[in-house]
CSV table of C-alpha atoms and ligand atoms in Angstrom, one decimal:
chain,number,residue,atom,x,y,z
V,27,UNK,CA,76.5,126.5,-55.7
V,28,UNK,CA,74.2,123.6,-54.9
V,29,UNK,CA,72.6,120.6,-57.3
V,30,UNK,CA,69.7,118.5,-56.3
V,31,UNK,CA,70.6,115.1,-55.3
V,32,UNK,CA,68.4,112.3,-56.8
V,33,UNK,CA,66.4,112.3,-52.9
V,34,UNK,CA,65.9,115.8,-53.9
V,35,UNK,CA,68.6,116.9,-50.9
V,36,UNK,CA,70.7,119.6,-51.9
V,37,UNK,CA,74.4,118.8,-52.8
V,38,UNK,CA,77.2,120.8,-53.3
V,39,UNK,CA,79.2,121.1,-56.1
V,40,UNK,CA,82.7,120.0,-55.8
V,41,UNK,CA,85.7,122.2,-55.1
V,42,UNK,CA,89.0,121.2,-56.2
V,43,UNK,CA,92.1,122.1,-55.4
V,44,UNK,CA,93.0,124.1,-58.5
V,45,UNK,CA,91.2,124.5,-61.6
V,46,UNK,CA,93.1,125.8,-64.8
V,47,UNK,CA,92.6,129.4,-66.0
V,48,UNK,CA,91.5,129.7,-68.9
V,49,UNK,CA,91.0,133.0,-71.7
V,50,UNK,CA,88.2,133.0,-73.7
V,51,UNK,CA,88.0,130.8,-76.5
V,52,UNK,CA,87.7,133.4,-78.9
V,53,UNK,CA,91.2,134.7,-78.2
V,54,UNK,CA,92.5,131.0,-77.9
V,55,UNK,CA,90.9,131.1,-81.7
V,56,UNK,CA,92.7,134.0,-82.4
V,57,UNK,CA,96.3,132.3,-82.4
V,58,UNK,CA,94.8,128.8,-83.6
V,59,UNK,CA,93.7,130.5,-86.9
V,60,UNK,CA,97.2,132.2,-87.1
V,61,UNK,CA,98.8,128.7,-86.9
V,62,UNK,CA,96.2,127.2,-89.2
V,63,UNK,CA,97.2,130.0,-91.9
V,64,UNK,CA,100.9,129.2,-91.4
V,65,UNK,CA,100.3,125.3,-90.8
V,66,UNK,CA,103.5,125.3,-88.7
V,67,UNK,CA,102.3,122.5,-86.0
V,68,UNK,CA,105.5,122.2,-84.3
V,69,UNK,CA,109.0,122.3,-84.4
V,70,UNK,CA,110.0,125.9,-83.7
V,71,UNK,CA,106.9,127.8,-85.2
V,72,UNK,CA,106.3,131.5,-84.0
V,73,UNK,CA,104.1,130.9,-81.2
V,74,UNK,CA,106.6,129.0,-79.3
V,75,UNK,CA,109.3,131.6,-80.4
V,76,UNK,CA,107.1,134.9,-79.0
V,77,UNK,CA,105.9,132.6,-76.3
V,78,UNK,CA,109.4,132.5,-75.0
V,79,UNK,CA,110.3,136.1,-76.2
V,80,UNK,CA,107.0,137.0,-73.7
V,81,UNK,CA,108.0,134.3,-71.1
V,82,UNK,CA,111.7,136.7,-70.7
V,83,UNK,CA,110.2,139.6,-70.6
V,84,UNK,CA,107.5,138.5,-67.6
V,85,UNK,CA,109.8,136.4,-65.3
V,86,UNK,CA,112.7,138.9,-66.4
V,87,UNK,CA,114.9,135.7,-67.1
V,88,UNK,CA,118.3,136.3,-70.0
V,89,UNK,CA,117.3,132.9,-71.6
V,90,UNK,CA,113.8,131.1,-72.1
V,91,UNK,CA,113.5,127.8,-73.9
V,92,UNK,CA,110.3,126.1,-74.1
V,93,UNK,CA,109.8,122.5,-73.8
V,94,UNK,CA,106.6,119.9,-73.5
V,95,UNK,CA,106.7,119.6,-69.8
V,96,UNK,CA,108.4,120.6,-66.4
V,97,UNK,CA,109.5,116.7,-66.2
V,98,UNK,CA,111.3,116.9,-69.4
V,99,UNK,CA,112.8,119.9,-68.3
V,100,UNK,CA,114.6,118.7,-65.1
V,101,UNK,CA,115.8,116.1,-67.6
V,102,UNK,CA,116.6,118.4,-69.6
V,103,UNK,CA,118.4,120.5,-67.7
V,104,UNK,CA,120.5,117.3,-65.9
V,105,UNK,CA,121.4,116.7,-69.5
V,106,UNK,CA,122.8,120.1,-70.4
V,107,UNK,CA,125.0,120.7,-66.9
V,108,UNK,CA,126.1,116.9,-67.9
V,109,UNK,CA,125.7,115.6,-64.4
V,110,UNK,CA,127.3,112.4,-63.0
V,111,UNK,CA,126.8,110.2,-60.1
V,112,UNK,CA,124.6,111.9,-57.3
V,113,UNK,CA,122.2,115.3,-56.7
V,114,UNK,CA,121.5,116.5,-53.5
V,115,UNK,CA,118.0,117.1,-53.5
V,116,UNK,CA,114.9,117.6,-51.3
V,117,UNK,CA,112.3,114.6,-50.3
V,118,UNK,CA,109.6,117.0,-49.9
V,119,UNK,CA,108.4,117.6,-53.5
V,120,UNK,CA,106.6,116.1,-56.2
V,121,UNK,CA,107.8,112.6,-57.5
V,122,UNK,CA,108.6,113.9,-60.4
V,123,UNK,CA,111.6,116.3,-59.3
V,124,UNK,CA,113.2,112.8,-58.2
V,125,UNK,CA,111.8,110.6,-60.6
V,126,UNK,CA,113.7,113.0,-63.5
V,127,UNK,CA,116.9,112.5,-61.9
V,128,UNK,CA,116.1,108.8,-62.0
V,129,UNK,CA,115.8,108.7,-65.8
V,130,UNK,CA,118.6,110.7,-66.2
V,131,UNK,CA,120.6,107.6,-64.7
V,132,UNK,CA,122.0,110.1,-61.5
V,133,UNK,CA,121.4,109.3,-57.1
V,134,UNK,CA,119.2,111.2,-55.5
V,135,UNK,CA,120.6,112.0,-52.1
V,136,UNK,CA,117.9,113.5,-50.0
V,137,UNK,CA,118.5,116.3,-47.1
V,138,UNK,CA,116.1,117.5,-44.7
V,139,UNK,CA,114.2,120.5,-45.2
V,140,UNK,CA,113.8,124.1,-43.4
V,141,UNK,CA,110.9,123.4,-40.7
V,142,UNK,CA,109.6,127.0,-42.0
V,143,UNK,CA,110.1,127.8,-45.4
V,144,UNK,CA,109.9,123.3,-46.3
V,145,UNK,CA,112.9,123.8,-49.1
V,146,UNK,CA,116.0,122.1,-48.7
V,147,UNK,CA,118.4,123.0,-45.8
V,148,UNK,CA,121.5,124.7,-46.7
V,149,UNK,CA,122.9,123.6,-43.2
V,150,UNK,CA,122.5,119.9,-44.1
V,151,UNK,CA,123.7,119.9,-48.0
V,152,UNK,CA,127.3,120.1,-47.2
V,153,UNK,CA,127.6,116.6,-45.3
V,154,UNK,CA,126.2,115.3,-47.8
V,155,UNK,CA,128.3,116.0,-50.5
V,156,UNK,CA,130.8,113.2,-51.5
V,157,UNK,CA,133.3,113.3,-54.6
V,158,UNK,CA,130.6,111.5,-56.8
V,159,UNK,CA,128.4,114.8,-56.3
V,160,UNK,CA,127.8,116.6,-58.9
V,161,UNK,CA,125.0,118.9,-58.1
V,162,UNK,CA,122.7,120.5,-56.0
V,163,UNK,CA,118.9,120.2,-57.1
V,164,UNK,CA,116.4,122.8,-54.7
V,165,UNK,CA,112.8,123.0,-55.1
V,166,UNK,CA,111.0,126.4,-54.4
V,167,UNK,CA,108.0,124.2,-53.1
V,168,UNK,CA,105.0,126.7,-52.9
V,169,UNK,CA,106.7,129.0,-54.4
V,170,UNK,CA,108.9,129.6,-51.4
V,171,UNK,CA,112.3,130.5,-52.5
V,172,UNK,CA,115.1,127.9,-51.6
V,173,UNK,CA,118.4,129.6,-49.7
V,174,UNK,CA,119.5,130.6,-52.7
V,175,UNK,CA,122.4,132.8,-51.6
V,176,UNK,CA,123.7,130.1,-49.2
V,177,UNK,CA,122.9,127.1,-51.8
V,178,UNK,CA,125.3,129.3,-54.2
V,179,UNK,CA,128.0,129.6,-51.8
V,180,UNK,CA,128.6,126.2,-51.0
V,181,UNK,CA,128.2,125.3,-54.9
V,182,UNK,CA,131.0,127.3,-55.9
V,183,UNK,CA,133.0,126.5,-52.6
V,184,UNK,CA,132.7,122.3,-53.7
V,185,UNK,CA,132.3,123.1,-57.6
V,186,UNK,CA,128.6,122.2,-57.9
V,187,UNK,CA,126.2,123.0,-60.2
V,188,UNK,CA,122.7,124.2,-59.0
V,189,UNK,CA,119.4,123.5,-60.4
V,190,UNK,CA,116.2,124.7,-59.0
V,191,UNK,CA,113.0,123.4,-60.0
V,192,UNK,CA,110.7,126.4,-60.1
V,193,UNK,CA,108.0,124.4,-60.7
V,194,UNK,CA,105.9,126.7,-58.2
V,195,UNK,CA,107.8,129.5,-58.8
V,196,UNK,CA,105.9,131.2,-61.7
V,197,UNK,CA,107.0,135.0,-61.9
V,198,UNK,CA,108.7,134.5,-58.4
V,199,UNK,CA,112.0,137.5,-57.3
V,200,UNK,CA,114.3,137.4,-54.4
V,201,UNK,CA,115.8,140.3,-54.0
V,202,UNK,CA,114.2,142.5,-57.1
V,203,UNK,CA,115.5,139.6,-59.3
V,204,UNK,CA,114.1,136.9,-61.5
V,205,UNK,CA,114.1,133.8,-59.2
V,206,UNK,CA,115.3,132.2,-62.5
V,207,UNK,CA,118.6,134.1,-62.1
V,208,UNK,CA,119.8,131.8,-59.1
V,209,UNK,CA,121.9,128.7,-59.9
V,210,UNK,CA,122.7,127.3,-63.2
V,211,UNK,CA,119.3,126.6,-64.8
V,212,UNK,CA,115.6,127.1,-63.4
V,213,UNK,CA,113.3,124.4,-64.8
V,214,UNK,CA,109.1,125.8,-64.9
V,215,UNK,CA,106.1,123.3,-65.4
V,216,UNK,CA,103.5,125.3,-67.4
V,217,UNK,CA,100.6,122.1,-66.5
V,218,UNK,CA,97.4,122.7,-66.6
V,219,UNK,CA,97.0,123.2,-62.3
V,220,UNK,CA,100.3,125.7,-62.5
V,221,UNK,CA,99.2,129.8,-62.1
V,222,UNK,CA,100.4,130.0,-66.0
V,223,UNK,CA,100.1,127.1,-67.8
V,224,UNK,CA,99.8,125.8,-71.7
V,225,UNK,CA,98.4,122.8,-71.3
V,226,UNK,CA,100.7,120.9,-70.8
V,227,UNK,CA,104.5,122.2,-70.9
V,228,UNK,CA,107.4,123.6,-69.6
V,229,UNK,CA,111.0,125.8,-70.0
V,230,UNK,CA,114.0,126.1,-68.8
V,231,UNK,CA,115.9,129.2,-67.8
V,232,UNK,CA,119.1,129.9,-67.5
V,233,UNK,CA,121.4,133.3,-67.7
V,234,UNK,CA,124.3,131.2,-69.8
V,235,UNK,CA,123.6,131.4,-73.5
V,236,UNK,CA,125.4,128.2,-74.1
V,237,UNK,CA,123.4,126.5,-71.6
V,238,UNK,CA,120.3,128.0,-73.4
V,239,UNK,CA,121.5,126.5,-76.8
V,240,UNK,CA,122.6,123.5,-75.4
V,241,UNK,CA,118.7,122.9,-73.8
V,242,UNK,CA,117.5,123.7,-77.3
V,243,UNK,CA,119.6,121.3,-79.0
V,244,UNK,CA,118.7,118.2,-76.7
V,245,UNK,CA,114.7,119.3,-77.3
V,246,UNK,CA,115.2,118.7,-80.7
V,247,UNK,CA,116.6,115.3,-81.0
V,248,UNK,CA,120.3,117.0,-80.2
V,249,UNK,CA,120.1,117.9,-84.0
V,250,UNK,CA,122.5,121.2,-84.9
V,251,UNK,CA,121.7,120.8,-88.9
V,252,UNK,CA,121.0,118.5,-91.3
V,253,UNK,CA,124.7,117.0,-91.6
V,254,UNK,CA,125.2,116.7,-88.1
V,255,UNK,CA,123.6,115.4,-84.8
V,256,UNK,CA,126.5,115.6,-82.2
V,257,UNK,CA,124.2,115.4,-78.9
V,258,UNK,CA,122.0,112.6,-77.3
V,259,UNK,CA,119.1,114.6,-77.5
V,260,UNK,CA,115.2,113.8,-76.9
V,261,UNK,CA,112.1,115.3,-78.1
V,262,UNK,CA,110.9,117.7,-75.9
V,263,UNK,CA,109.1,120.2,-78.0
V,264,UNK,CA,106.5,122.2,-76.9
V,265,UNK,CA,103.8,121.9,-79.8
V,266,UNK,CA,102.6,125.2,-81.6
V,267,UNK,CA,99.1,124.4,-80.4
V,268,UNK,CA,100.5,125.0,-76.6
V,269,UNK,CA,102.4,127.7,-77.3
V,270,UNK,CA,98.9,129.5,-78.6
V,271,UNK,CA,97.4,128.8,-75.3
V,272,UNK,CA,100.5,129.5,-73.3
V,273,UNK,CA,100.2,133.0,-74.9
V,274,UNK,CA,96.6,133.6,-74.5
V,275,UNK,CA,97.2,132.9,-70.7
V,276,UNK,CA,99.9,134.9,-70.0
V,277,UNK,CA,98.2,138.0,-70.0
V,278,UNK,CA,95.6,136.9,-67.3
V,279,UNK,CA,98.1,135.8,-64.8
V,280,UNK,CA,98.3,138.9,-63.1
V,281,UNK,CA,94.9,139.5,-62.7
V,282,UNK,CA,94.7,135.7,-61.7
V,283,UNK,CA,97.2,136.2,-59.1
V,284,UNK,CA,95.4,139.7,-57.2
V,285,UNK,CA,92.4,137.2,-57.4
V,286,UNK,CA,94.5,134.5,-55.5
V,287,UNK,CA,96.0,136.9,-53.2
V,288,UNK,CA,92.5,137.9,-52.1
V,289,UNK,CA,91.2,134.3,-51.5
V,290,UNK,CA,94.8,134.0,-49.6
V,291,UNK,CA,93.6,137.0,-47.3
V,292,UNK,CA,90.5,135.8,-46.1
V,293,UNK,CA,91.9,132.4,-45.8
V,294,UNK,CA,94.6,133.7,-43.1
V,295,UNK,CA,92.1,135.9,-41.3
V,296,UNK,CA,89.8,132.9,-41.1
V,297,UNK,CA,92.3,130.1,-39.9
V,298,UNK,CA,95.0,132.7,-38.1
V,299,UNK,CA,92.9,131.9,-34.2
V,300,UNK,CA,92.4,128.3,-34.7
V,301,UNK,CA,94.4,126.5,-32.5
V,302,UNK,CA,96.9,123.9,-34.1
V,303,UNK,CA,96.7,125.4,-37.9
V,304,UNK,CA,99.1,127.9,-38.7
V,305,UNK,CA,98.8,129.9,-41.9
V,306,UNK,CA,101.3,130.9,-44.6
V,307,UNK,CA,102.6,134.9,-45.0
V,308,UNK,CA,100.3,136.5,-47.0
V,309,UNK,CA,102.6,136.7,-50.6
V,310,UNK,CA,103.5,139.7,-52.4
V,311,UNK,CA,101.8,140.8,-55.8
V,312,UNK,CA,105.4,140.9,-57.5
V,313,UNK,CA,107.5,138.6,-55.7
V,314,UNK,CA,105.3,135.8,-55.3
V,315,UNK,CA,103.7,133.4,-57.4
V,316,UNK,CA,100.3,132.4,-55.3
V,317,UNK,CA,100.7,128.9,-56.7
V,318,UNK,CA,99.2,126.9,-53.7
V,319,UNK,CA,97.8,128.1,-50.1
V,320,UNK,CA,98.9,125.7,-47.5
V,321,UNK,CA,97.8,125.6,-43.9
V,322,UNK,CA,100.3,123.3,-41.2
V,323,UNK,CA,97.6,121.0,-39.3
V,324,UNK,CA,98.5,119.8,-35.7
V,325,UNK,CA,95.9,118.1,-34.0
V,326,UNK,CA,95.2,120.4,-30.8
V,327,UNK,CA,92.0,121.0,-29.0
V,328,UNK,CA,89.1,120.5,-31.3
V,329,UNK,CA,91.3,120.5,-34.4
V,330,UNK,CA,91.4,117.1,-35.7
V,331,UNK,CA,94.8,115.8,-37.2
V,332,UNK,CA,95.6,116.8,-40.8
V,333,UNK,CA,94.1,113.6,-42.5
V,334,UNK,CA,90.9,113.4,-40.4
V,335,UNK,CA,90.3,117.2,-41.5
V,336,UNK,CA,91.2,116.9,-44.5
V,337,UNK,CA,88.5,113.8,-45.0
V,338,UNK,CA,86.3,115.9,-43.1
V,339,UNK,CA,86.7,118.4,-45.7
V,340,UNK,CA,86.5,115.6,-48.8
V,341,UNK,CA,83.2,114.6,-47.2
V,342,UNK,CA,82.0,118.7,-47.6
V,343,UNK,CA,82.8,118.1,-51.2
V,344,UNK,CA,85.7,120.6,-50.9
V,345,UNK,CA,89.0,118.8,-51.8
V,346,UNK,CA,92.0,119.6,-50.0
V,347,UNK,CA,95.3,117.9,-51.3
V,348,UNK,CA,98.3,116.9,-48.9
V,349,UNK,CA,101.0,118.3,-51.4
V,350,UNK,CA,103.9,116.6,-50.7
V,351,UNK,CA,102.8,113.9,-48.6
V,352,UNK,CA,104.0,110.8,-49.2
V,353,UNK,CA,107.8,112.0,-48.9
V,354,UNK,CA,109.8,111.1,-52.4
V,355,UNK,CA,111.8,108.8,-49.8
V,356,UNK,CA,108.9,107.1,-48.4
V,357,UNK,CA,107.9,105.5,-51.7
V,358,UNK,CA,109.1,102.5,-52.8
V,359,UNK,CA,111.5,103.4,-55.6
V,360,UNK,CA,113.9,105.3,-53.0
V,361,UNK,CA,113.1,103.9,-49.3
V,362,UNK,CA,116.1,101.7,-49.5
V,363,UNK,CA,119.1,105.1,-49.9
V,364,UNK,CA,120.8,105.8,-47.1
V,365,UNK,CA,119.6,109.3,-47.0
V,366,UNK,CA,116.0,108.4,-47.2
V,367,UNK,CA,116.4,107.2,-43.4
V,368,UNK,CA,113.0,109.4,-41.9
V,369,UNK,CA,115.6,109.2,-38.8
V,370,UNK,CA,117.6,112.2,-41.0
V,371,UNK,CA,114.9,113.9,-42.4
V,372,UNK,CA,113.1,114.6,-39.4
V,373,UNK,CA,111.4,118.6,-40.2
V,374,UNK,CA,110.4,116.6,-43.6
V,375,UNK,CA,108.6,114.6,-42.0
V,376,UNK,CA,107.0,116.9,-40.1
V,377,UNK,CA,106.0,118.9,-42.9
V,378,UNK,CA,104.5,116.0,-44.9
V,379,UNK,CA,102.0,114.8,-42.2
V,380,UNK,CA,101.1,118.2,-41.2
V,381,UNK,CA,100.5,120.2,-45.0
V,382,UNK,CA,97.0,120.6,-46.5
V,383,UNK,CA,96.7,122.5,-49.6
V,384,UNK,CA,93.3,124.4,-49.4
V,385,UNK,CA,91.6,124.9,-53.2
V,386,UNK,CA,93.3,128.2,-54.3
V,387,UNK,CA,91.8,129.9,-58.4
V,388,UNK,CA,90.9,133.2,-59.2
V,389,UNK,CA,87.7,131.6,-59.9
V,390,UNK,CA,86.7,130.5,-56.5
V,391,UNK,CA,83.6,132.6,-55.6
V,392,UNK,CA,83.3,134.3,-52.1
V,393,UNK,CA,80.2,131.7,-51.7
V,394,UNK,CA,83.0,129.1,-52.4
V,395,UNK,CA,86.0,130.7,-50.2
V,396,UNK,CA,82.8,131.1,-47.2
V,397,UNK,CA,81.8,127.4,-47.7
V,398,UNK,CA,85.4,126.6,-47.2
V,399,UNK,CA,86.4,128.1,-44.1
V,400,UNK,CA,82.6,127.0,-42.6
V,401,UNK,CA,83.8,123.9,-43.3
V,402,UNK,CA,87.3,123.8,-42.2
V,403,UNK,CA,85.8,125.7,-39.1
V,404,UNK,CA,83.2,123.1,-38.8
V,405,UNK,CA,85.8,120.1,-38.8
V,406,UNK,CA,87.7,122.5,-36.0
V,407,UNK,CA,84.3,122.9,-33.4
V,408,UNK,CA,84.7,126.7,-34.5
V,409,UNK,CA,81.1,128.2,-35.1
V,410,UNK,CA,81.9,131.0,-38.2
S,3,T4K,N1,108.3,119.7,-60.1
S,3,T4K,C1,107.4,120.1,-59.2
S,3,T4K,C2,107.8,120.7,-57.9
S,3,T4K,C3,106.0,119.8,-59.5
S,3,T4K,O1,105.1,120.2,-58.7
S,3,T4K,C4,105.7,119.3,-60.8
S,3,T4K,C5,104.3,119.0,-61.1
S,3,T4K,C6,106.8,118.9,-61.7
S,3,T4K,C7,108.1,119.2,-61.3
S,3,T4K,C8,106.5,118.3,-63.0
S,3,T4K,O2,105.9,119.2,-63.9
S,3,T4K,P1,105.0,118.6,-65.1
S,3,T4K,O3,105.8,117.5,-65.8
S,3,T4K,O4,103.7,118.1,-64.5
S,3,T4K,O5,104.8,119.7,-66.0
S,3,T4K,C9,99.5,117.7,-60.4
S,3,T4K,C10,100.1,118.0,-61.7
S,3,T4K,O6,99.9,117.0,-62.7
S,3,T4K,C11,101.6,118.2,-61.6
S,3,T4K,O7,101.9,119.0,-62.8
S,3,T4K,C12,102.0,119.0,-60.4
S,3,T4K,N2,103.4,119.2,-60.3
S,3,T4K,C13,101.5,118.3,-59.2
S,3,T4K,C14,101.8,119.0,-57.9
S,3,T4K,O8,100.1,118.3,-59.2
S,3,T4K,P2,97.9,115.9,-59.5
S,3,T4K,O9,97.9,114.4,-59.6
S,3,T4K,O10,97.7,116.5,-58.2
S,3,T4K,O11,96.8,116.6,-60.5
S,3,T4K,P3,95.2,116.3,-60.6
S,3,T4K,O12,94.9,115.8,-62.0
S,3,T4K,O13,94.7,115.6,-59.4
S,3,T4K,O14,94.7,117.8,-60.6
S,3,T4K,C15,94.4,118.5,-59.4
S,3,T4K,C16,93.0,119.2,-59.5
S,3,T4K,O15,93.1,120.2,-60.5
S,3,T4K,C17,91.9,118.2,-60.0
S,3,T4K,O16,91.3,117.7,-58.8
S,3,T4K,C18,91.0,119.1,-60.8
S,3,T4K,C19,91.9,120.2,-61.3
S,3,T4K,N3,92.2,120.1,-62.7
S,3,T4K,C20,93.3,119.3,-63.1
S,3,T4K,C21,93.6,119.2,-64.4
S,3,T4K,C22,94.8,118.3,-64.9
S,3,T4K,C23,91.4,120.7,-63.7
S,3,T4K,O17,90.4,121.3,-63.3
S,3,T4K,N4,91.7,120.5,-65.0
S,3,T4K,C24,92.8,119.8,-65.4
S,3,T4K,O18,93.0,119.7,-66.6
S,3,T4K,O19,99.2,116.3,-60.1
């Protein structure tokens, strides 16, 4: 789509990375004018019960608990296992994977990656572990699934527990089963830029009922009735008025996703011959959550290095994102650990200067999807 610009040139709208999907409003009104009969804001209504009743049937998770965000539940989820002392977790993520153990009072001690799949490296957890570990946090960045059948070995070998942020990992199976049913607890961010979102929110997952009533306590102040309050709890409720969109999402998402898959498809058949990008697999309608598309830049050739593309790109009005890049232990907070050394996390570092994640929606047009790839073929010498 194209605007007039005030010299009466034509510009193009911007493309963004994501853009939220969104039902219409009329069934968004639909569930509001259910809550407005009940007037049940917060605090446990019915739309954040069936949201979560609908959330364990679609991911095929035991145990769904809802919460305001997928910060909260990290922190969450720390609080529940009762972790001590230090987590061995993955630089290449968002901040707030690390930042939540942060709050939560426990180390961060970052491991290098896997150069292919960019979760963290089963091979390097074990020398890490010392007797103030406690746990081991994995990220299924891009929805890519962490080693989780080596990850659980070596927790049960040391006596770890095992948390994976899932973040990305919406719907997401290994092996015909529920991502979620990996590790002790799976925590979800339901934001607005995540495949299925409410707004704002999040859950955790978890096949151990106690672990499920011990999330919902701490959500709710760590109140059990009103004589007693034994935990250190938080609020961390999801409201009723994200639980209404949450549900008017959910039904969309698969649609959403065969719409993502076929942007994904014409994405690798554009980029798969240009030298120095390489392209992700092509994901699978039900084991994959189609949560970001993200090409590896190396400057070879014609193909300028990731950042010069990408402002090549920014200067198309199509903006790419370098998702995770700078590392969690390049930022100030955690430069100074020992294990943020870049010397040891050498395929992280890789990964973070070479990642560029293309806009992916089931609302990008194939006007949009052929703008992009002229223009990433463009800033490559390619003719399309
Ligand atoms: N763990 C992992 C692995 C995560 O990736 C995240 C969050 C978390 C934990 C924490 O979960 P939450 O506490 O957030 O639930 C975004 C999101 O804010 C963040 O949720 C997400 N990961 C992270 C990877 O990306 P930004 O700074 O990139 O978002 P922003 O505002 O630049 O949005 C990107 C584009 O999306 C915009 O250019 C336009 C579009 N957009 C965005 C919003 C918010 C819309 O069209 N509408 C919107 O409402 O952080």
């Amino acid at each position: 789509m194209t605007n007039s610009s005030i010299d009466g040139s034509a510009v193009s709208e911007p493309i963004y990375v994501s853009s939220p999907l969104l039902p219409s409003i009329d069934a968004y009104k639909d569930h509001l004018s259910e809550i407005w009969a009940t007037k049940q804001l917060t605090n446990g209504g019915k739309k954040s019960i069936c949201l979560e009743d609908e959330l364990s049937r679609y991911l095929g998770a035991q145990n769904v608990a809802v919460l305001s965000n997928g910060t909260i539940a990290l922190m969450v989820a720390c609080h529940a296992l009762k972790l001590t002392g230090e987590v061995i977790t993955t630089p290449f993520t968002f901040i707030a994977t690390i930042h939540a153990l942060a709050w939560c009072g426990l180390k961060p001690v970052f491991v290098d990656i896997d150069p292919v799949t960019m979760t963290i490296s089963p091979q390097q957890i074990e020398a890490a572990i010392t007797p103030a570990t406690s746990a081991i946090l994995g990220v299924h960045v891009y929805g890519n699934r962490c080693a989780v059948d080596e990850i659980g070995e070596i927790a049960t070998r040391h006596k770890l527990k095992v948390i994976y942020d899932a973040a990305h990992a919406f719907g997401t199976r290994h092996r015909g089963r529920s991502i979620a049913d990996y590790g002790d607890m799976s925590t979800y961010s339901f934001h607005a830029t995540k495949l299925f979102h409410s707004g704002e929110g999040g859950a955790v997952a978890t096949r151990h009922k106690e672990l499920d009533a011990e999330a919902r306590s701490l959500r709710n102040f760590g109140i059990a009735s009103e004589e007693r309050i034994p935990g250190t709890g938080i609020n961390a409720k999801l409201s009723e008025l994200q639980a209404a969109m949450g549900l008017a999402v959910l039904p969309l998402v698969d649609e959403e996703k065969a719409q993502r898959r076929r942007v994904c498809q014409r994405y690798n058949e554009a980029f798969k011959a240009v030298p120095g990008i390489t392209t992700p697999p092509l994901g699978d309608l039900r084991d994959d959550s189609f949560q970001y598309y993200c090409l590896r830049v190396k400057a070879v050739a014609d193909t300028p290095a990731r950042d010069d593309l990408y402002q090549r790109l920014k200067a198309k009005n199509v903006f790419s994102r370098r998702y995770f890049w700078p590392l969690c232990s390049d930022t100030e907070e955690y430069k100074d650990l020992e294990s943020a050394d870049p010397a040891r996390l050498p395929n992280a570092q890789t990964a973070a200067n070479e990642v560029l994640c293309l806009p992916l929606y089931g609302a990008l047009t194939d006007e949009d999807v052929s703008r992009i790839i002229t223009g990433l073929h463009e800033a490559c010498g390619i003719a399309s």
